[in-house]
XYZ file of C-alpha atoms in Angstrom:
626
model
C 141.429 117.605 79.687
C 143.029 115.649 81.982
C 145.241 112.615 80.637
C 145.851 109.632 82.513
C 148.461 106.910 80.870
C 145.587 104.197 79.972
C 143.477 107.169 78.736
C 146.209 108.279 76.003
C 146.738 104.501 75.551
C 143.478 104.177 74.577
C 143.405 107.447 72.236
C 145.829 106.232 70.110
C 143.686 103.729 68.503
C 140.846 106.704 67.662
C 143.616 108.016 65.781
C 145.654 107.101 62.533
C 148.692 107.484 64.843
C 151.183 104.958 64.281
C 153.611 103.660 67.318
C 155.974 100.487 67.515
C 155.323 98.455 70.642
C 158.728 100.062 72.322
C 157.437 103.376 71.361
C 153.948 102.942 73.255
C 156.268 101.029 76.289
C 158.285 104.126 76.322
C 155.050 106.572 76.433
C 153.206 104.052 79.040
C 156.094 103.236 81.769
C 158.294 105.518 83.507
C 161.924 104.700 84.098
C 161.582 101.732 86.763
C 164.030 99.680 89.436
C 165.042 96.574 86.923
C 168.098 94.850 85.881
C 169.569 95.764 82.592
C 169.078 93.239 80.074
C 171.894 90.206 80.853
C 172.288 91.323 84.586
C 171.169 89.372 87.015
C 169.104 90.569 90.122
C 166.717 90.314 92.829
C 163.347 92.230 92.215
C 162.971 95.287 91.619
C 162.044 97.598 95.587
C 158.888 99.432 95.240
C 158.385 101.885 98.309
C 155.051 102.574 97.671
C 154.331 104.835 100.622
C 150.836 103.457 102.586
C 148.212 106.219 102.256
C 145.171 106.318 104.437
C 142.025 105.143 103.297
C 139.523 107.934 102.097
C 137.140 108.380 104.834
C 134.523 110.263 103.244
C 131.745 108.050 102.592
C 129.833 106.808 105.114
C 129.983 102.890 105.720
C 127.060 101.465 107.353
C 129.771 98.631 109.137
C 132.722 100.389 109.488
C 133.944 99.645 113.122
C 131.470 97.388 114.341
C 132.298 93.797 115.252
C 132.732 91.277 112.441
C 130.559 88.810 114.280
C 133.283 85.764 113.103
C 137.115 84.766 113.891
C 138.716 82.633 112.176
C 140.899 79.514 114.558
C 143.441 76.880 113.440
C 142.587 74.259 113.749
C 144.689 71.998 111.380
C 146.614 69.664 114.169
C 143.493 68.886 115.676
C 141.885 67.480 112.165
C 144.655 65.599 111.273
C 146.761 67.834 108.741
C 149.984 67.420 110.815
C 152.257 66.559 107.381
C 154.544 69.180 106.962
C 155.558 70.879 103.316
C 158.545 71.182 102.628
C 160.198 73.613 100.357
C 163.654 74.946 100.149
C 166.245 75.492 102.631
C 164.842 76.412 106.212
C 166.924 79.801 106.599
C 168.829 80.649 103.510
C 168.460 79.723 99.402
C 170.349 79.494 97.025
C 168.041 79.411 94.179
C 165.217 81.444 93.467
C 163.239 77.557 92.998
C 163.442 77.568 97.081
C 161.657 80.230 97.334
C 157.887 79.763 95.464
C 156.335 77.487 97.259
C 153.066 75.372 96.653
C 149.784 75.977 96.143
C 146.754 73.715 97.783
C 143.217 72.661 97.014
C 139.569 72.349 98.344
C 138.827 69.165 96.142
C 135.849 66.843 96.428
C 137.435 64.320 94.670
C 134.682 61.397 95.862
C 131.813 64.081 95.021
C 130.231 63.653 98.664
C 129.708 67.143 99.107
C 132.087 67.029 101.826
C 135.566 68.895 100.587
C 138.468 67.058 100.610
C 141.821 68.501 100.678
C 145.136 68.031 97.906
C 148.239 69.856 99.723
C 151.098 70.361 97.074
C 154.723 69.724 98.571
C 158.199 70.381 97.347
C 161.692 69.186 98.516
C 165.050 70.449 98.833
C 168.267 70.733 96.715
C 170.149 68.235 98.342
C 167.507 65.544 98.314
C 166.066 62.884 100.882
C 167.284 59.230 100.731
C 164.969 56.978 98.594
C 160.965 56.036 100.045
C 161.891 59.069 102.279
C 160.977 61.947 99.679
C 158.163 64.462 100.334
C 155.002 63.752 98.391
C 152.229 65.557 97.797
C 148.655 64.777 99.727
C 145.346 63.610 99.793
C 143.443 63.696 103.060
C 139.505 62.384 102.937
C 136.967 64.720 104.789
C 135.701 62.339 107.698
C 132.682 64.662 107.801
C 133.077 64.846 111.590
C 135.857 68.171 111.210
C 138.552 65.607 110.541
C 140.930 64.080 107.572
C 142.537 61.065 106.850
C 145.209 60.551 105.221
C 144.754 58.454 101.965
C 147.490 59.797 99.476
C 149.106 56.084 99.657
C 145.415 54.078 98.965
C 145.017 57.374 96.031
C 148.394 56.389 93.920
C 149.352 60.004 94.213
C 152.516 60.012 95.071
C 154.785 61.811 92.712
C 158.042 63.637 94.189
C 159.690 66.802 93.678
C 159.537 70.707 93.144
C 155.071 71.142 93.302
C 153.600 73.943 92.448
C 150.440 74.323 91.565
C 147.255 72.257 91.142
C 143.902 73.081 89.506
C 140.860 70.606 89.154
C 138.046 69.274 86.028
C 136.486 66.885 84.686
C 139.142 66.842 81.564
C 137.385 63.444 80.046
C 133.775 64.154 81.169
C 133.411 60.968 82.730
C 131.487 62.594 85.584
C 134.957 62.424 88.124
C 136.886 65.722 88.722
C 140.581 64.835 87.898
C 143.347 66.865 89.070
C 146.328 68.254 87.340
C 149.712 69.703 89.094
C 152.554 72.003 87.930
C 156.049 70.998 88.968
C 159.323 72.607 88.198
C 160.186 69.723 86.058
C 157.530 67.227 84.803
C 153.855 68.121 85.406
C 151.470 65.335 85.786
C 147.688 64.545 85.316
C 145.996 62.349 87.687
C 142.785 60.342 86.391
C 140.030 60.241 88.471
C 138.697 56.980 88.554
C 135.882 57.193 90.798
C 136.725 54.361 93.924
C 139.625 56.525 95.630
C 142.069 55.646 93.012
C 144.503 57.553 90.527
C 146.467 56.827 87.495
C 149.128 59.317 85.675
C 147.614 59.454 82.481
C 150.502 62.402 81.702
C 151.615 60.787 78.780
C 148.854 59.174 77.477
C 146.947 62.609 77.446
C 149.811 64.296 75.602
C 151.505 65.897 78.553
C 154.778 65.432 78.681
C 157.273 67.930 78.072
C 159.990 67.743 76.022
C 162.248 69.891 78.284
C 162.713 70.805 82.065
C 160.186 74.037 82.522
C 159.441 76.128 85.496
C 155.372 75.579 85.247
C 153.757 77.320 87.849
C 149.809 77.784 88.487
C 146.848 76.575 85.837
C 143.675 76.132 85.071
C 141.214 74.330 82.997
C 138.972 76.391 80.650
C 136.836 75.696 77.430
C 138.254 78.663 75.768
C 136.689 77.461 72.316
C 133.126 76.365 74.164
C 132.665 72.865 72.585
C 132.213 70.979 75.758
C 136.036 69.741 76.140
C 138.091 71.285 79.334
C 141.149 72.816 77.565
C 144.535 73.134 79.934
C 146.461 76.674 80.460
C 150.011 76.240 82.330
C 151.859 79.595 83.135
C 155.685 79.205 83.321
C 157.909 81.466 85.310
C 161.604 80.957 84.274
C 163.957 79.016 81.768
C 165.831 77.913 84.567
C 168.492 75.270 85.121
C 170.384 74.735 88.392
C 173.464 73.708 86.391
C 173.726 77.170 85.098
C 171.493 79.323 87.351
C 173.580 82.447 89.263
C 174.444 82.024 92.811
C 174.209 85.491 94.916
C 177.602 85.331 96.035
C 178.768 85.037 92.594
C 176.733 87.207 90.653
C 175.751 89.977 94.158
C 172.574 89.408 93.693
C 170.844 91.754 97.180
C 167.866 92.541 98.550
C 168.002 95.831 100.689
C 171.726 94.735 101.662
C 170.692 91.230 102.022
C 172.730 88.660 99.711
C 169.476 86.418 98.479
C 168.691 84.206 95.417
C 169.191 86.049 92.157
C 166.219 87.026 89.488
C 163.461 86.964 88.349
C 165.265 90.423 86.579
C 168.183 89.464 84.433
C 166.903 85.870 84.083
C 165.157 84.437 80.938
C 161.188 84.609 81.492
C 159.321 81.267 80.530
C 156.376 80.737 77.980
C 153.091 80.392 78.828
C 151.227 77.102 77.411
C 147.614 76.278 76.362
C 146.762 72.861 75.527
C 143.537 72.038 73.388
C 141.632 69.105 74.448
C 140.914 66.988 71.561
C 137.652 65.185 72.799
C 139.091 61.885 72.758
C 141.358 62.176 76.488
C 144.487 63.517 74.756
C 145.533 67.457 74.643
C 147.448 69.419 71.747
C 150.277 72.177 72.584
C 148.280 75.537 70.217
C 150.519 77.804 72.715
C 152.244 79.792 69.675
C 149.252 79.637 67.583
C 146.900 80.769 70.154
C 149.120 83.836 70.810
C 150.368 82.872 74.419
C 153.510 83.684 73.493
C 152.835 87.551 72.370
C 153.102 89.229 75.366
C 154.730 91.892 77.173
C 154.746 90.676 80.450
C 156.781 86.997 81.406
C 157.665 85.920 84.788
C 153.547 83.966 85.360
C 152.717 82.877 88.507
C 149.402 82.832 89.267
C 146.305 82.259 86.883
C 142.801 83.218 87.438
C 140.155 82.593 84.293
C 137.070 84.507 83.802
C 134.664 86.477 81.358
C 136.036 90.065 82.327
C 134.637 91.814 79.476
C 131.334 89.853 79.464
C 130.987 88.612 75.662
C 130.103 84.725 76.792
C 133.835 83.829 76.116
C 136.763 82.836 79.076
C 139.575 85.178 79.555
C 142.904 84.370 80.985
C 144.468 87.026 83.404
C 147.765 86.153 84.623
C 149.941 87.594 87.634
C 153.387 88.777 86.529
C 156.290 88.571 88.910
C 158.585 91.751 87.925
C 157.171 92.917 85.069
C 153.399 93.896 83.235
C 150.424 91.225 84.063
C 148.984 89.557 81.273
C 145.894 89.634 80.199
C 144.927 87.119 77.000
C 141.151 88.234 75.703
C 139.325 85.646 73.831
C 139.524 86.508 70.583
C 136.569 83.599 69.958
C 138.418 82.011 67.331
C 140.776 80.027 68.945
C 142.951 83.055 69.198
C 143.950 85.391 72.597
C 145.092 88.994 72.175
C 147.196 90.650 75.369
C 145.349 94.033 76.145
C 146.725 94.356 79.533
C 148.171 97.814 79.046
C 145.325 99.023 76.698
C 142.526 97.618 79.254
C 144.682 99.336 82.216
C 145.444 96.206 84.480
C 149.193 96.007 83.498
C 150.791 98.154 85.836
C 150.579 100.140 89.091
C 148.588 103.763 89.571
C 151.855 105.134 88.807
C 152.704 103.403 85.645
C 155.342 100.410 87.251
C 155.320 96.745 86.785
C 154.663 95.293 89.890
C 156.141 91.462 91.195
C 152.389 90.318 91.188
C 152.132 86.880 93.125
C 148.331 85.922 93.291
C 145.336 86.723 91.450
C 141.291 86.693 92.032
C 138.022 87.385 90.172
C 135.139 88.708 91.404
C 132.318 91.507 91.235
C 132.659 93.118 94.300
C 130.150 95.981 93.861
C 127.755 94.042 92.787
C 128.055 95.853 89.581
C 127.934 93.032 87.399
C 130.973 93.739 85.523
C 134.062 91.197 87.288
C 136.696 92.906 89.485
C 140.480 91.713 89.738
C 142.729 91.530 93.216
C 145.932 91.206 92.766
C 149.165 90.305 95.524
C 152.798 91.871 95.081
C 155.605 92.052 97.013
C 156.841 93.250 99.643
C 157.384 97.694 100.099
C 154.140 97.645 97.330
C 150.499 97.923 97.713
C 148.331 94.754 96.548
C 146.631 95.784 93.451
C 142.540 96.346 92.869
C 140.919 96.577 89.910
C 137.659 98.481 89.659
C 135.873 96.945 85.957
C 134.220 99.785 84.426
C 132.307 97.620 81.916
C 133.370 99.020 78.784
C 136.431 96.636 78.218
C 139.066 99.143 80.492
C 139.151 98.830 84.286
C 140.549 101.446 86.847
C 142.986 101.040 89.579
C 141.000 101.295 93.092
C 143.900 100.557 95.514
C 144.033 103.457 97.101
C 140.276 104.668 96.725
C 139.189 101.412 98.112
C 141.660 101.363 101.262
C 143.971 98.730 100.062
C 146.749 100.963 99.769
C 146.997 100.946 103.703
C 149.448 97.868 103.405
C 153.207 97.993 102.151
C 154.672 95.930 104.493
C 153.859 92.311 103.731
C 154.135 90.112 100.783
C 151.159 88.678 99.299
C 150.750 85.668 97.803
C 146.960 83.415 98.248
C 144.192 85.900 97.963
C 140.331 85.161 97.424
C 137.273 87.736 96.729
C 135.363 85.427 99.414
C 131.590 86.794 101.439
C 133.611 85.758 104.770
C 130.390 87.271 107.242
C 127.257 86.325 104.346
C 125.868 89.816 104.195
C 126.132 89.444 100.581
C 129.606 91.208 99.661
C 132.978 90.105 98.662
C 135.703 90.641 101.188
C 139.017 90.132 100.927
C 141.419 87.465 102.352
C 145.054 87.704 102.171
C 148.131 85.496 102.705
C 151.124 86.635 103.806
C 155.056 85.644 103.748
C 158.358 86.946 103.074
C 160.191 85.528 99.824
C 163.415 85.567 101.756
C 163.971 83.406 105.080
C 167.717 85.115 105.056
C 165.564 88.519 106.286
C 165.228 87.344 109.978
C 167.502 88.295 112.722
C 168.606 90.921 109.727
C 168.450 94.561 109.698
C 164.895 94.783 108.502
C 161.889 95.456 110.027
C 160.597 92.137 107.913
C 159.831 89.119 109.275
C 159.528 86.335 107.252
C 156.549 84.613 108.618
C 153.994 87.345 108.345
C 150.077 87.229 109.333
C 147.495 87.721 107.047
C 145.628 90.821 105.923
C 141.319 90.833 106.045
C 139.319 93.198 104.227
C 136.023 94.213 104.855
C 133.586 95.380 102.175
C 131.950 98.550 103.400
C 129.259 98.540 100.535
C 130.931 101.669 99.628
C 133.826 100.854 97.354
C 135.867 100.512 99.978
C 136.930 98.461 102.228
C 138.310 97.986 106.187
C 141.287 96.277 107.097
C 139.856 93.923 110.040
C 142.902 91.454 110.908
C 143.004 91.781 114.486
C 139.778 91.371 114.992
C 139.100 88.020 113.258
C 140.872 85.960 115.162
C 143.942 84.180 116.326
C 144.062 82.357 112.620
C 144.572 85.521 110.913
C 147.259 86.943 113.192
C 149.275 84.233 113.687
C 152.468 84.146 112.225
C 152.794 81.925 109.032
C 155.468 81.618 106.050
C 152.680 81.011 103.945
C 151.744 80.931 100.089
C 148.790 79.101 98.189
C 145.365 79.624 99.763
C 141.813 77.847 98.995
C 138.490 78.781 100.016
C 135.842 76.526 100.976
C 133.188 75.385 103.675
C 134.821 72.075 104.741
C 132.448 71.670 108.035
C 129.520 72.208 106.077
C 128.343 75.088 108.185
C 127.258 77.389 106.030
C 130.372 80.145 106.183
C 133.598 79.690 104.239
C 136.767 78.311 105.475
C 140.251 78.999 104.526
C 143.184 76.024 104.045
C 146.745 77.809 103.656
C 149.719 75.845 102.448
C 152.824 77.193 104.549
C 156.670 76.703 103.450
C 158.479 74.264 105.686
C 155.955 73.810 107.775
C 152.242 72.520 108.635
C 149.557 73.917 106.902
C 146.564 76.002 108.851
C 143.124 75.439 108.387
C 141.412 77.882 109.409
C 137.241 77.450 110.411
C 135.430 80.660 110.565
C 133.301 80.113 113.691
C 130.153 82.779 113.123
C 128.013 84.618 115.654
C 125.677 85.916 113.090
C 122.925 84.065 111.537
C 122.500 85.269 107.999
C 121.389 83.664 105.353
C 123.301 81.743 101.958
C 123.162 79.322 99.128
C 125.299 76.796 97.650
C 125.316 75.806 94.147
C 127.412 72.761 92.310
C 126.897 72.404 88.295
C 126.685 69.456 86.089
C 127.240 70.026 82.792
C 125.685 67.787 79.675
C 126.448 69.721 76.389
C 129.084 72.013 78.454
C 132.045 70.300 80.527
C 131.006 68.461 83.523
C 132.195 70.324 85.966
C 130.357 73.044 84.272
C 133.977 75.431 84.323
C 133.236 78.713 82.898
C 129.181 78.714 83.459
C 128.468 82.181 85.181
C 125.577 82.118 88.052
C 123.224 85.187 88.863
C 121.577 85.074 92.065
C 118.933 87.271 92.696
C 117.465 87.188 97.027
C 115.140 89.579 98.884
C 114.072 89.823 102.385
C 110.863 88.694 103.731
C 109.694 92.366 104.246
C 110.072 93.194 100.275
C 108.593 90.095 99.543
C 105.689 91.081 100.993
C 105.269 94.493 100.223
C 106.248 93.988 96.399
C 107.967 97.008 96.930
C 110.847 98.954 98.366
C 114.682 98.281 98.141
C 116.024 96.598 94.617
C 116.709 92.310 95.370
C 119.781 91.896 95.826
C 122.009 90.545 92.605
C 125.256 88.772 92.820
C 127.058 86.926 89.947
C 129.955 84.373 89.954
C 131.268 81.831 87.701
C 132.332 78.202 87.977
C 136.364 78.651 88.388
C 138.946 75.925 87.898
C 142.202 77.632 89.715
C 143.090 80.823 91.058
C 144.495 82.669 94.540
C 148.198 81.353 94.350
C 148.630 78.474 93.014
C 145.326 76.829 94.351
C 141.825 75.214 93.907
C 138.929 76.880 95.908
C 136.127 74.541 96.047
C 134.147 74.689 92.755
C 130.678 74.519 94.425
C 129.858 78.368 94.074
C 128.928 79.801 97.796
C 126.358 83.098 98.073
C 125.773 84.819 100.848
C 122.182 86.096 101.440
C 122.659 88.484 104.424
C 118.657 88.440 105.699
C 117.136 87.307 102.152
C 114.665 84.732 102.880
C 113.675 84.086 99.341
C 115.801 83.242 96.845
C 113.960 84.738 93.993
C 116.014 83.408 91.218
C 118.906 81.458 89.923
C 119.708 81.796 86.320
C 122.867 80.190 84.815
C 124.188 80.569 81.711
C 126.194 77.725 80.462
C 129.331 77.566 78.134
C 127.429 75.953 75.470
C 125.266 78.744 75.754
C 122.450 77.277 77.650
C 120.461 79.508 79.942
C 118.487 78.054 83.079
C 116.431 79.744 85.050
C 115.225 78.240 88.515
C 112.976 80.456 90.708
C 111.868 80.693 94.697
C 114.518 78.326 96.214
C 115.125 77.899 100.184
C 118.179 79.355 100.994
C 120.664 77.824 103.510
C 121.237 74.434 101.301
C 123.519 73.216 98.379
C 122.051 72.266 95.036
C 123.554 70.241 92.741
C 121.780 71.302 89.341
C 122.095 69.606 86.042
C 122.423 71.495 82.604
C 118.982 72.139 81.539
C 117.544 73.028 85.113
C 117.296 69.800 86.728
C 117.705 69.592 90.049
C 119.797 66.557 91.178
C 120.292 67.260 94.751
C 119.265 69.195 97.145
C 120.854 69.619 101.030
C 119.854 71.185 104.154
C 122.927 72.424 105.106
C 124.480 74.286 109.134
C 121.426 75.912 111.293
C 118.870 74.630 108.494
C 119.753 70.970 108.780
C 119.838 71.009 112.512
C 116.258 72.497 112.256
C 115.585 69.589 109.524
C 114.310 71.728 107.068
């Protein structure tokens, strides 16, 4: 028999074998780069050496032309406000170095995406009314924004994060929530353009300065109430926080900001909604807090082990990930080590950075992508649907890539044949790296994956486009079709700089559907309902025969990627599929719709209990006016 480390992980529990947590630690993870307990460092270097992808299996797309590219075209749409974060070529403080995250939110529910770009500031401040703020730009619906963050009230100060977006009061208007070092704060929706802070009033506040870093609503307990999760990365205060010099705090030679190792890792929180516009801290009682991993960046919420109940997996910077199952009772359990999505292949924390769900194998059973730093592969995680998963990296061709640092990342169908790719962004943590010895820049491009249909996947960056190559410091991503098109878009939030937005512009006329939820007995924004999709071509149509329909399933997903909010109307693509057999959505409240023999190329709006609200001819079908 062959043993791997989840496999004897997993055997203990068949057994009446006894272990203390250190023990199984001990068993599970070999002796790894980190700072002793009490020292301070940078993070630990992982060389993982690129391997080539297997080329075995025979890809029916492997080297052909992508028939897209991807172009900036931010400056020309108006998104010419500039984030800043940090010092421009050398921190201090680890807090320069994170970076915000950005969202595709419809916050007027036009069906036109809007866009909410998170900013941060610097340690030595601005001069009062000349602060960065975070902003709102409205989709003109004509490929430009406007700027309305002054009309909006929005316009809080300071160290942003991330932001996530839901209908926390189910008044039928998505509000939006963002993490700050410091303070986090709830905006209310009200409907006419305008937001209030309702932080206080909805139980919010804080009673000391955290690090809180990306989120998400949920309904973890399913009665029709968005709940709140907040990751937190460090107990840090600049009063007492390490300076490099001081403490010789290095990266490859380089003297850089010290931690995460060595530094005191901050507690993850989960807030209850209480039905009546106020939230409860249940963070200890809900088991947040009884985890191996710390460090929590990046948050992405799904049902990975499909029992009808959300799941929380969070990205770890430095140490294990996290991964809090629904227990169903109010309760999460960590099985991150025990499920295998912990660690690396070879048994070593990773500094995980961004996080995304999806199935793509069209399996059924959810998939995780994960980012990590820089001289480490970014992470894939093949679900085997019986609770465990298996780490794909390398079989699936992401192992290719050391170089980079990941942070935004998205399972996304970037050319609509029906299959997740993968999109990537890129940047160094450390500006001090240029014009140093390393061969690492610190504004890196981004990294595309192709899905082969295989398992695996093809590293296409150079050929889609001047978007993807260019040369960005970036972090959060979001995903979204802002032009209405019919193919998904990309928004990037970039540190000390403009952001990109980048329009795929596509050759290829395949098919797709879009689908946004209303919930009635579930949340509004229907968070958490999963979506089945089921599409043949005209040919098997008509013959009744033939190939299997093709079956694709996605949920309803309030954060994600780094730090961000990808727009919650849930995009398939249909590849030739004229005939959208079925649609069948199963609702947090349990609820199951069924809607059959829908055009494709058009959004629907569909209200719990299979009403259709809305229904719009969208790219090549409007301009034919179907």
């Amino acid at each position: 028999m062959i043993w791997t480390r989840r496999g004897f992980i997993r055997s203990l529990s068949r057994t009446a074998l006894v272990l203390s947590l250190e023990d199984v630690l001990k068993l599970a993870v070999p002796a790894q780069e980190a700072a002793p307990k009490g020292q301070i460092g940078s993070r630990p270097v992982f060389e993982a050496k690129a391997r080539p992808a297997p080329s075995t299996i025979p890809s029916p797309v492997k080297g052909t032309p992508l028939g897209y590219s991807f172009v900036d075209v931010a400056k020309e749409s108006g998104l010419t406000a500039k984030t800043i974060y940090g010092g421009e070529h050398k921190n201090r403080y680890l807090l320069e170095t994170t970076g915000c995250g950005v969202a595709f939110y419809d916050y007027d529910h036009d069906d036109w995406l809007d866009l909410f770009l998170v900013n941060g500031t610097r340690l030595e401040g601005f001069p009062k009314g000349q602060e960065p703020i975070s902003r709102l730009f409205k989709n003109n619906r004509d490929g430009t924004f406007t700027d309305v963050t002054a009309k909006s009230g929005m316009t809080r100060s300071g160290w942003g994060q991330g932001c996530c977006v839901g209908d926390y009061d189910n008044d039928g208007w998505n509000d939006l929530f963002v993490s700050y070092y410091g303070q986090n704060i709830l905006y209310k929706n009200h409907g006419d353009g305008t937001f209030t802070d309702v932080t206080v009033k909805a139980g919010l506040a804080q009673s000391k300065t955290r690090w809180n870093s990306g989120c998400a609503f949920l309904d973890y307990d399913r009665d029709g109430h968005l709940d709140l999760f907040v990751a937190n990365y460090i107990d840090f205060d600049i009063k007492t926080a390490p300076l490099p010099e001081a403490a010789g705090c290095a990266y490859k030679g380089i003297q850089v900001a010290c931690g995460p190792p060595g530094l005191d890792g901050g507690k993850n929180i989960l807030y209850h909604n209480n039905g009546d516009g106020t939230f409860t801290d249940v963070s200890k009682k809900a088991g947040m807090w009884d985890t191996i991993g710390t460090y929590g960046l990046s948050v992405s919420v799904a049902d990975l082990d499909n029992d009808g109940w959300p799941d929380i997996y969070v990205a770890n910077d430095s140490t294990a990930a996290t991964y809090y199952q629904n227990q169903k009772d109010g309760t999460f359990k960590d099985l991150a080590i025990e499920t295998g999505i912990a660690y690396s292949p070879d048994g070593k924390p990773q500094a995980g950075m961004g996080v995304s769900v999806g199935d793509f194998n069209r399996d059924g059973q959810l998939d995780i992508v994960k980012t990590n730093f820089a001289g480490d592969t970014d992470s894939l995680y093949q679900n085997l649907g019986d609770g465990t998963f298996e780490d794909h990296t390398y079989l699936s061709g992401l192992g290719i890539n050391t170089r980079y640092l990941g942070w935004g990342v998205g399972f996304v169908d970037l050319d609509n044949d029906g299959w997740l790719d993968i999109f990537i962004s890129n940047g160094h943590v450390y500006p001090e790296v240029d014009n140093s010895h390393l061969d690492s820049p610190y504004a890196e491009h981004k990294y595309v994956y192709r899905n082969l249909r295989t398992g695996q996947f093809e590293e296409v960056t150079n050929q889609a486009g001047s978007g993807m190559t260019a040369a960005v410091a970036a972090r959060g991503c979001a995903f979204g079709d802002f032009d209405n098109d019919g193919d998904m878009d990309v928004v990037v939030n970039c540190v000390n700089s403009v952001p990109q937005l980048l329009r795929c512009d596509s050759t290829i006329m395949r098919n797709w559907l879009k689908i946004r939820l209303v919930g009635k007995k579930s949340n509004r924004t229907g968070v958490g309902a999963r979506i089945t999709v089921t599409a043949r071509t005209a040919e098997d149509a008509e013959s009744g025969q033939g190939k299997q329909p093709m079956r694709q399933i996605e949920e309803v997903r309030s954060g994600g990627s780094y730090y961000s909010q990808n727009d919650l109307r849930v995009h398939f693509g249909l590849d030739k599929a004229t005939t959208v057999d079925e649609v069948e959505i199963v609702w947090p409240s349990g609820t199951k719709d069924v809607l059959r023999d829908l055009p494709p190329n058009k959004l629907y709006v569909i209200e719990e209990g299979g009403k259709i609200l809305k229904q719009v001819a969208m790219g090549s079908a409007a301009k034919a006016g179907l």
